[in-house]
């Protein structure tokens, strides 16, 4: 947002330098350079920040004031980045700005959707986007790494779990509060993925109690593959990324496809496509959106 209320807009069909319209990633790079040149400009920051370092794409949930609560705008930004993979990207690192990785879904927006349409249409639309984001993260050709600090709650838990490799700070914690909020655990294909990674008996206990658990237990459950002090998270990510980017592209792509195929074959059913409908139906039936503001302190998933 420029001084005086006018907006600085990049992309969206507007051409710059008399060339083609920029992609959103290109627009963000251009915006960064403009702000360096004109530091007095004020802009409305997007909820996701992406930057390339060679074959590594860093994608950061960038709404720290709300604990990186997942909004529909954030899902749209993530879809723009992950839905059509860049063939030159070998590794995608997913992280969160601020103290927490992600405190879950934005409960204010959730309540607004129910107010606007009591049948839950808005929840269905966002839920379908969540499924597509998580499937693109888990099923895309790039090896995905979750870098988790602070809390990963509900939808944040689902985003982290969608990644191939997950490293967490020794102070990180996880929680699935949906049942306590009167909602099913149905967001982004979390439940079948979690049962496959952790096991049905343990998942049952985590969901029914809604209790938080720390990084040591998360590693024991295979929610995390590695736990390090928070100051060493970036080094741990780099230790995974460096050898991966040296692997031959075709072999890496086929290997990830094989791993995903064999994992899927062990699931008797994977009704992730029903998540949006289930969430919307239960929310519409109860008509009692969770009280509170953003995702802080809990989430709708």
GROMACS .gro file of C-alpha atoms in nm:
model
  301
    1UNK     CA    1   0.000   0.000   0.000
    2UNK     CA    2   0.148   0.334  -0.103
    3UNK     CA    3   0.128   0.646   0.107
    4UNK     CA    4  -0.203   0.819   0.047
    5UNK     CA    5  -0.389   0.490   0.006
    6UNK     CA    6  -0.290   0.392  -0.349
    7UNK     CA    7  -0.169   0.039  -0.412
    8UNK     CA    8   0.149  -0.088  -0.566
    9UNK     CA    9   0.043  -0.381  -0.783
   10UNK     CA   10   0.269  -0.629  -0.960
   11UNK     CA   11   0.155  -0.912  -1.183
   12UNK     CA   12  -0.211  -0.988  -1.232
   13UNK     CA   13  -0.186  -0.920  -1.605
   14UNK     CA   14   0.008  -0.592  -1.570
   15UNK     CA   15   0.319  -0.590  -1.788
   16UNK     CA   16   0.647  -0.451  -1.669
   17UNK     CA   17   0.960  -0.356  -1.862
   18UNK     CA   18   0.746  -0.396  -2.178
   19UNK     CA   19   0.780  -0.773  -2.143
   20UNK     CA   20   0.549  -1.059  -2.051
   21UNK     CA   21   0.343  -1.052  -1.734
   22UNK     CA   22   0.556  -1.177  -1.444
   23UNK     CA   23   0.486  -1.491  -1.248
   24UNK     CA   24   0.404  -1.438  -0.883
   25UNK     CA   25   0.753  -1.552  -0.781
   26UNK     CA   26   0.906  -1.307  -1.030
   27UNK     CA   27   0.673  -1.035  -0.905
   28UNK     CA   28   0.783  -1.092  -0.548
   29UNK     CA   29   1.149  -1.066  -0.653
   30UNK     CA   30   1.077  -0.744  -0.840
   31UNK     CA   31   0.882  -0.609  -0.544
   32UNK     CA   32   1.177  -0.677  -0.313
   33UNK     CA   33   1.405  -0.481  -0.544
   34UNK     CA   34   1.158  -0.193  -0.567
   35UNK     CA   35   1.133  -0.174  -0.188
   36UNK     CA   36   1.512  -0.175  -0.159
   37UNK     CA   37   1.521   0.119  -0.402
   38UNK     CA   38   1.225   0.303  -0.246
   39UNK     CA   39   1.222   0.214   0.128
   40UNK     CA   40   0.940   0.461   0.206
   41UNK     CA   41   0.687   0.255   0.009
   42UNK     CA   42   0.442   0.056   0.218
   43UNK     CA   43   0.286  -0.260   0.079
   44UNK     CA   44   0.035  -0.520   0.184
   45UNK     CA   45   0.250  -0.825   0.240
   46UNK     CA   46   0.133  -1.158   0.094
   47UNK     CA   47   0.080  -1.439   0.347
   48UNK     CA   48   0.344  -1.661   0.181
   49UNK     CA   49   0.700  -1.568   0.092
   50UNK     CA   50   0.897  -1.773  -0.162
   51UNK     CA   51   1.260  -1.747  -0.272
   52UNK     CA   52   1.489  -1.962  -0.483
   53UNK     CA   53   1.843  -2.064  -0.393
   54UNK     CA   54   1.961  -2.266  -0.690
   55UNK     CA   55   1.761  -2.587  -0.699
   56UNK     CA   56   1.609  -2.521  -0.355
   57UNK     CA   57   1.279  -2.333  -0.321
   58UNK     CA   58   1.210  -2.188   0.024
   59UNK     CA   59   0.839  -2.136   0.096
   60UNK     CA   60   0.760  -1.954   0.419
   61UNK     CA   61   0.418  -1.905   0.578
   62UNK     CA   62   0.453  -1.535   0.645
   63UNK     CA   63   0.177  -1.417   0.879
   64UNK     CA   64   0.356  -1.427   1.216
   65UNK     CA   65   0.114  -1.186   1.384
   66UNK     CA   66  -0.157  -1.455   1.361
   67UNK     CA   67   0.076  -1.747   1.425
   68UNK     CA   68   0.070  -1.814   1.048
   69UNK     CA   69  -0.299  -1.905   1.072
   70UNK     CA   70  -0.411  -2.064   0.746
   71UNK     CA   71  -0.650  -1.846   0.547
   72UNK     CA   72  -0.799  -1.894   0.203
   73UNK     CA   73  -0.558  -1.628   0.074
   74UNK     CA   74  -0.266  -1.831   0.210
   75UNK     CA   75  -0.399  -2.145   0.040
   76UNK     CA   76  -0.429  -1.953  -0.287
   77UNK     CA   77  -0.067  -1.838  -0.257
   78UNK     CA   78   0.052  -2.190  -0.179
   79UNK     CA   79  -0.141  -2.330  -0.476
   80UNK     CA   80   0.020  -2.074  -0.706
   81UNK     CA   81   0.360  -2.200  -0.591
   82UNK     CA   82   0.315  -2.577  -0.566
   83UNK     CA   83   0.034  -2.668  -0.809
   84UNK     CA   84   0.255  -2.632  -1.119
   85UNK     CA   85   0.602  -2.748  -1.011
   86UNK     CA   86   0.914  -2.581  -1.147
   87UNK     CA   87   1.118  -2.862  -1.308
   88UNK     CA   88   1.441  -2.695  -1.193
   89UNK     CA   89   1.343  -2.721  -0.826
   90UNK     CA   90   1.473  -3.037  -0.660
   91UNK     CA   91   1.395  -2.946  -0.298
   92UNK     CA   92   1.110  -2.742  -0.146
   93UNK     CA   93   1.153  -2.624   0.214
   94UNK     CA   94   0.832  -2.531   0.400
   95UNK     CA   95   0.873  -2.311   0.706
   96UNK     CA   96   0.685  -2.057   0.917
   97UNK     CA   97   0.783  -1.704   1.013
   98UNK     CA   98   0.792  -1.599   1.377
   99UNK     CA   99   0.767  -1.808   1.691
  100UNK     CA  100   0.539  -2.082   1.556
  101UNK     CA  101   0.529  -2.293   1.243
  102UNK     CA  102   0.149  -2.264   1.214
  103UNK     CA  103  -0.128  -2.241   1.473
  104UNK     CA  104  -0.392  -2.389   1.242
  105UNK     CA  105  -0.684  -2.248   1.050
  106UNK     CA  106  -0.809  -1.892   1.089
  107UNK     CA  107  -1.117  -1.932   1.308
  108UNK     CA  108  -1.247  -1.582   1.233
  109UNK     CA  109  -1.259  -1.659   0.863
  110UNK     CA  110  -1.418  -1.996   0.939
  111UNK     CA  111  -1.696  -1.824   1.130
  112UNK     CA  112  -1.744  -1.569   0.851
  113UNK     CA  113  -1.793  -1.847   0.599
  114UNK     CA  114  -2.073  -1.994   0.809
  115UNK     CA  115  -2.234  -1.652   0.852
  116UNK     CA  116  -2.226  -1.590   0.476
  117UNK     CA  117  -2.355  -1.935   0.386
  118UNK     CA  118  -2.487  -2.161   0.666
  119UNK     CA  119  -2.464  -2.463   0.433
  120UNK     CA  120  -2.084  -2.441   0.454
  121UNK     CA  121  -2.001  -2.358   0.092
  122UNK     CA  122  -1.700  -2.145   0.190
  123UNK     CA  123  -1.564  -2.427   0.403
  124UNK     CA  124  -1.600  -2.669   0.112
  125UNK     CA  125  -1.415  -2.436  -0.125
  126UNK     CA  126  -1.126  -2.379   0.117
  127UNK     CA  127  -1.118  -2.747   0.213
  128UNK     CA  128  -1.077  -2.848  -0.150
  129UNK     CA  129  -0.791  -2.602  -0.185
  130UNK     CA  130  -0.630  -2.747   0.128
  131UNK     CA  131  -0.648  -3.097  -0.020
  132UNK     CA  132  -0.487  -2.979  -0.344
  133UNK     CA  133  -0.208  -2.798  -0.157
  134UNK     CA  134  -0.122  -3.099   0.059
  135UNK     CA  135  -0.138  -3.339  -0.235
  136UNK     CA  136   0.090  -3.113  -0.439
  137UNK     CA  137   0.340  -3.095  -0.152
  138UNK     CA  138   0.343  -3.471  -0.096
  139UNK     CA  139   0.300  -3.583  -0.458
  140UNK     CA  140   0.508  -3.329  -0.650
  141UNK     CA  141   0.847  -3.419  -0.799
  142UNK     CA  142   1.050  -3.206  -0.554
  143UNK     CA  143   1.161  -3.353  -0.222
  144UNK     CA  144   0.978  -3.150   0.043
  145UNK     CA  145   1.120  -3.063   0.384
  146UNK     CA  146   0.921  -2.922   0.677
  147UNK     CA  147   1.118  -2.696   0.912
  148UNK     CA  148   0.912  -2.682   1.232
  149UNK     CA  149   0.956  -2.451   1.529
  150UNK     CA  150   0.713  -2.362   1.804
  151UNK     CA  151   0.363  -2.502   1.762
  152UNK     CA  152   0.220  -2.697   1.469
  153UNK     CA  153  -0.155  -2.720   1.529
  154UNK     CA  154  -0.435  -2.863   1.316
  155UNK     CA  155  -0.384  -2.739   0.960
  156UNK     CA  156  -0.023  -2.657   1.045
  157UNK     CA  157   0.028  -3.015   1.154
  158UNK     CA  158  -0.123  -3.130   0.823
  159UNK     CA  159   0.104  -2.907   0.614
  160UNK     CA  160   0.414  -3.034   0.793
  161UNK     CA  161   0.306  -3.397   0.767
  162UNK     CA  162   0.256  -3.362   0.392
  163UNK     CA  163   0.632  -3.312   0.354
  164UNK     CA  164   0.871  -3.600   0.280
  165UNK     CA  165   1.122  -3.503   0.548
  166UNK     CA  166   1.041  -3.324   0.874
  167UNK     CA  167   1.284  -3.169   1.118
  168UNK     CA  168   1.169  -2.995   1.434
  169UNK     CA  169   1.318  -2.785   1.709
  170UNK     CA  170   1.357  -2.959   2.041
  171UNK     CA  171   1.097  -2.715   2.179
  172UNK     CA  172   0.839  -2.780   1.904
  173UNK     CA  173   0.496  -2.919   1.989
  174UNK     CA  174   0.203  -3.066   1.798
  175UNK     CA  175  -0.171  -3.087   1.856
  176UNK     CA  176  -0.493  -3.191   1.683
  177UNK     CA  177  -0.773  -2.994   1.859
  178UNK     CA  178  -1.052  -3.043   1.603
  179UNK     CA  179  -1.272  -3.272   1.811
  180UNK     CA  180  -1.266  -3.033   2.106
  181UNK     CA  181  -1.382  -2.761   1.866
  182UNK     CA  182  -1.674  -2.974   1.750
  183UNK     CA  183  -1.523  -3.064   1.413
  184UNK     CA  184  -1.387  -3.377   1.243
  185UNK     CA  185  -1.019  -3.426   1.170
  186UNK     CA  186  -1.072  -3.370   0.800
  187UNK     CA  187  -0.831  -3.124   0.642
  188UNK     CA  188  -0.587  -3.175   0.358
  189UNK     CA  189  -0.586  -3.553   0.375
  190UNK     CA  190  -0.428  -3.541   0.721
  191UNK     CA  191  -0.600  -3.844   0.875
  192UNK     CA  192  -0.507  -4.120   0.625
  193UNK     CA  193  -0.155  -3.980   0.598
  194UNK     CA  194  -0.116  -3.970   0.977
  195UNK     CA  195  -0.251  -4.323   1.024
  196UNK     CA  196  -0.006  -4.448   0.762
  197UNK     CA  197   0.293  -4.272   0.919
  198UNK     CA  198   0.209  -4.325   1.287
  199UNK     CA  199  -0.035  -4.616   1.320
  200UNK     CA  200  -0.408  -4.630   1.388
  201UNK     CA  201  -0.394  -4.698   1.764
  202UNK     CA  202  -0.170  -4.402   1.841
  203UNK     CA  203  -0.358  -4.169   1.608
  204UNK     CA  204  -0.684  -4.264   1.777
  205UNK     CA  205  -0.545  -4.157   2.114
  206UNK     CA  206  -0.404  -3.828   1.982
  207UNK     CA  207  -0.731  -3.729   1.813
  208UNK     CA  208  -0.973  -3.837   2.085
  209UNK     CA  209  -0.778  -3.665   2.364
  210UNK     CA  210  -0.657  -3.369   2.160
  211UNK     CA  211  -0.349  -3.352   2.381
  212UNK     CA  212  -0.033  -3.169   2.281
  213UNK     CA  213   0.291  -3.363   2.245
  214UNK     CA  214   0.648  -3.252   2.215
  215UNK     CA  215   0.925  -3.307   1.966
  216UNK     CA  216   1.073  -3.612   2.140
  217UNK     CA  217   0.742  -3.798   2.116
  218UNK     CA  218   0.692  -3.664   1.763
  219UNK     CA  219   1.018  -3.830   1.660
  220UNK     CA  220   0.918  -4.154   1.833
  221UNK     CA  221   0.590  -4.145   1.638
  222UNK     CA  222   0.770  -4.064   1.307
  223UNK     CA  223   0.592  -3.731   1.286
  224UNK     CA  224   0.946  -3.593   1.286
  225UNK     CA  225   1.251  -3.772   1.151
  226UNK     CA  226   1.497  -3.545   1.326
  227UNK     CA  227   1.500  -3.315   1.631
  228UNK     CA  228   1.763  -3.044   1.685
  229UNK     CA  229   1.802  -2.723   1.887
  230UNK     CA  230   1.610  -2.441   1.718
  231UNK     CA  231   1.932  -2.258   1.629
  232UNK     CA  232   2.038  -2.561   1.425
  233UNK     CA  233   1.721  -2.602   1.217
  234UNK     CA  234   1.867  -2.436   0.907
  235UNK     CA  235   2.180  -2.653   0.926
  236UNK     CA  236   1.964  -2.965   0.954
  237UNK     CA  237   1.760  -2.861   0.650
  238UNK     CA  238   2.079  -2.794   0.452
  239UNK     CA  239   2.221  -3.134   0.552
  240UNK     CA  240   1.921  -3.299   0.385
  241UNK     CA  241   1.896  -3.064   0.089
  242UNK     CA  242   2.258  -3.065  -0.025
  243UNK     CA  243   2.285  -3.434  -0.120
  244UNK     CA  244   1.934  -3.437  -0.271
  245UNK     CA  245   2.006  -3.157  -0.519
  246UNK     CA  246   2.307  -3.354  -0.646
  247UNK     CA  247   2.098  -3.656  -0.739
  248UNK     CA  248   2.016  -3.712  -1.109
  249UNK     CA  249   1.682  -3.546  -1.183
  250UNK     CA  250   1.514  -3.844  -1.349
  251UNK     CA  251   1.622  -4.089  -1.080
  252UNK     CA  252   1.510  -3.854  -0.804
  253UNK     CA  253   1.170  -3.795  -0.964
  254UNK     CA  254   1.105  -4.167  -1.022
  255UNK     CA  255   1.225  -4.261  -0.673
  256UNK     CA  256   0.986  -4.018  -0.508
  257UNK     CA  257   0.702  -4.146  -0.729
  258UNK     CA  258   0.785  -4.503  -0.625
  259UNK     CA  259   0.793  -4.413  -0.256
  260UNK     CA  260   0.454  -4.244  -0.287
  261UNK     CA  261   0.309  -4.534  -0.484
  262UNK     CA  262   0.421  -4.798  -0.235
  263UNK     CA  263   0.297  -4.587   0.056
  264UNK     CA  264  -0.043  -4.548  -0.109
  265UNK     CA  265  -0.062  -4.922  -0.174
  266UNK     CA  266  -0.053  -4.988   0.202
  267UNK     CA  267  -0.369  -4.782   0.260
  268UNK     CA  268  -0.694  -4.972   0.234
  269UNK     CA  269  -0.873  -4.644   0.169
  270UNK     CA  270  -0.777  -4.282   0.133
  271UNK     CA  271  -1.095  -4.075   0.127
  272UNK     CA  272  -0.912  -3.742   0.142
  273UNK     CA  273  -1.135  -3.606  -0.133
  274UNK     CA  274  -1.423  -3.619   0.121
  275UNK     CA  275  -1.247  -3.396   0.378
  276UNK     CA  276  -1.401  -3.068   0.259
  277UNK     CA  277  -1.752  -3.216   0.248
  278UNK     CA  278  -1.718  -3.376   0.593
  279UNK     CA  279  -1.584  -3.058   0.753
  280UNK     CA  280  -1.853  -2.841   0.595
  281UNK     CA  281  -2.136  -3.081   0.678
  282UNK     CA  282  -2.046  -3.108   1.046
  283UNK     CA  283  -1.988  -2.733   1.082
  284UNK     CA  284  -2.320  -2.655   0.911
  285UNK     CA  285  -2.502  -2.909   1.126
  286UNK     CA  286  -2.373  -2.768   1.453
  287UNK     CA  287  -2.388  -2.401   1.337
  288UNK     CA  288  -2.157  -2.315   1.626
  289UNK     CA  289  -1.834  -2.174   1.482
  290UNK     CA  290  -1.550  -2.181   1.737
  291UNK     CA  291  -1.522  -1.860   1.936
  292UNK     CA  292  -1.209  -1.650   1.914
  293UNK     CA  293  -1.001  -1.467   1.661
  294UNK     CA  294  -0.730  -1.623   1.453
  295UNK     CA  295  -0.570  -1.964   1.483
  296UNK     CA  296  -0.389  -1.877   1.808
  297UNK     CA  297  -0.477  -2.119   2.084
  298UNK     CA  298  -0.638  -2.368   1.852
  299UNK     CA  299  -0.768  -2.416   1.503
  300UNK     CA  300  -1.050  -2.552   1.298
  301UNK     CA  301  -0.785  -2.787   1.155
   0.00000   0.00000   0.00000
